[in-house]
Coordinates of C-alpha atoms in Angstrom, one line a residue:
Q7 CA 128.4 42.2 43.5
V8 CA 127.3 44.4 46.3
Q9 CA 126.3 42.8 49.6
L10 CA 123.7 44.4 51.9
V11 CA 123.4 43.7 55.6
E12 CA 120.3 45.0 57.4
S13 CA 119.8 45.5 61.1
G14 CA 117.4 47.1 63.6
G15 CA 114.2 45.1 63.3
G16 CA 112.3 43.8 66.3
L17 CA 109.1 43.9 68.3
V18 CA 107.6 47.2 69.2
Q19 CA 104.3 48.4 70.6
P20 CA 101.9 50.4 68.4
G21 CA 102.9 54.0 68.5
G22 CA 106.5 53.1 69.0
S23 CA 109.6 53.7 66.9
L24 CA 112.3 51.6 65.2
R25 CA 115.4 52.5 63.2
L26 CA 116.5 50.1 60.4
S27 CA 120.0 50.3 58.9
C28 CA 121.4 48.8 55.8
A29 CA 125.1 48.8 54.9
A30 CA 126.4 48.1 51.4
S31 CA 129.8 46.6 50.9
G32 CA 131.9 45.4 47.9
S33 CA 134.3 46.9 45.4
G34 CA 134.1 48.7 42.2
F35 CA 130.5 50.0 42.4
E36 CA 128.7 53.3 42.4
I37 CA 125.4 53.4 44.1
I38 CA 122.5 55.0 42.2
S39 CA 119.8 54.6 44.9
M40 CA 119.0 52.7 48.0
G41 CA 115.6 51.8 49.3
W42 CA 113.4 49.8 51.6
Y43 CA 110.7 47.3 50.7
R44 CA 108.5 45.2 52.9
Q45 CA 106.5 42.0 52.6
A46 CA 103.7 41.1 55.1
P47 CA 102.4 37.5 55.4
G48 CA 100.2 36.7 52.4
K49 CA 100.9 39.9 50.6
Q50 CA 103.1 41.0 47.8
R51 CA 106.4 42.9 48.4
E52 CA 105.8 46.6 48.3
G53 CA 108.1 49.7 48.1
V54 CA 108.3 51.7 51.3
A55 CA 110.9 54.5 50.7
A56 CA 113.9 55.2 48.5
I57 CA 116.7 57.7 48.3
T58 CA 119.0 58.6 45.4
S59 CA 122.7 59.4 45.6
T60 CA 121.8 63.1 45.3
G61 CA 119.3 62.9 48.2
N62 CA 116.0 62.8 46.4
T63 CA 113.5 60.7 48.4
N64 CA 110.1 59.2 47.8
Y65 CA 107.7 57.3 50.1
A66 CA 104.7 55.1 49.9
D67 CA 101.5 57.0 50.8
S68 CA 101.0 54.6 53.8
V69 CA 104.2 55.8 55.5
K70 CA 104.4 59.5 54.6
G71 CA 104.8 61.6 57.6
R72 CA 105.8 58.6 59.8
F73 CA 108.9 57.2 58.2
T74 CA 112.0 59.0 57.2
I75 CA 114.8 57.6 54.9
S76 CA 118.3 58.9 55.0
R77 CA 121.7 57.9 54.0
D78 CA 125.4 58.2 54.8
N79 CA 127.2 58.2 51.5
A80 CA 130.6 57.9 53.1
K81 CA 129.5 54.7 54.8
N82 CA 127.3 53.4 51.9
T83 CA 124.5 53.0 54.5
V84 CA 120.9 53.8 54.4
Y85 CA 118.6 54.2 57.4
L86 CA 114.8 54.1 57.8
Q87 CA 113.5 55.8 60.9
M88 CA 110.0 54.5 61.6
N89 CA 107.8 56.4 64.0
S90 CA 104.1 56.0 65.0
L91 CA 104.3 52.4 64.1
E92 CA 101.0 50.6 63.4
P93 CA 100.2 46.9 63.4
E94 CA 99.8 47.2 59.6
D95 CA 103.5 48.0 59.4
T96 CA 104.3 44.4 60.5
A97 CA 106.4 42.8 57.8
V98 CA 109.8 41.7 56.8
Y99 CA 111.7 44.7 55.6
Y100 CA 114.2 44.4 52.8
C101 CA 116.9 46.8 51.7
K102 CA 117.6 47.1 48.0
T103 CA 120.3 49.0 46.1
D104 CA 120.6 49.9 42.4
Y105 CA 124.2 50.5 41.4
F106 CA 126.7 50.7 38.5
T107 CA 129.6 48.3 38.2
S108 CA 131.8 47.9 35.2
N109 CA 129.5 50.4 33.4
R110 CA 126.6 48.0 33.9
R111 CA 123.5 48.6 36.0
S112 CA 122.7 46.0 38.6
D113 CA 120.9 45.6 41.9
S114 CA 121.2 43.7 45.2
W115 CA 118.8 42.8 48.0
G116 CA 119.4 42.3 51.7
Q117 CA 118.3 39.2 53.6
G118 CA 115.5 41.0 55.3
T119 CA 114.8 42.1 58.9
Q120 CA 111.5 41.3 60.8
V121 CA 109.4 44.2 62.2
I122 CA 106.5 43.2 64.4
V123 CA 104.2 45.9 65.8
S124 CA 102.0 44.4 68.5
S125 CA 100.8 45.1 72.0

């Protein structure tokens, strides 16, 4: 089982920036992809951005041009740089990883980190 620990959430004014981090730990696993999801109050969880082990990325239309996902393979860590934040970005942000272990595909979720965009 892979454990994920997120950090970097907080309160920021509209137009501001935050950087989220998510570190994966465990043994005997090979990461396929890592990504970020978010869930705002009263809404369904939605995908924000993802990055594969080879560096391919994809983004939700609502964050394109404002958010950047990156990863440090050596540290099994993924980052989400969030710029030009809007109140609509307020949500709990969750990290997720898909990985192989014992030739079986599995996934893990982090505990979530709160992002509040407000003046």
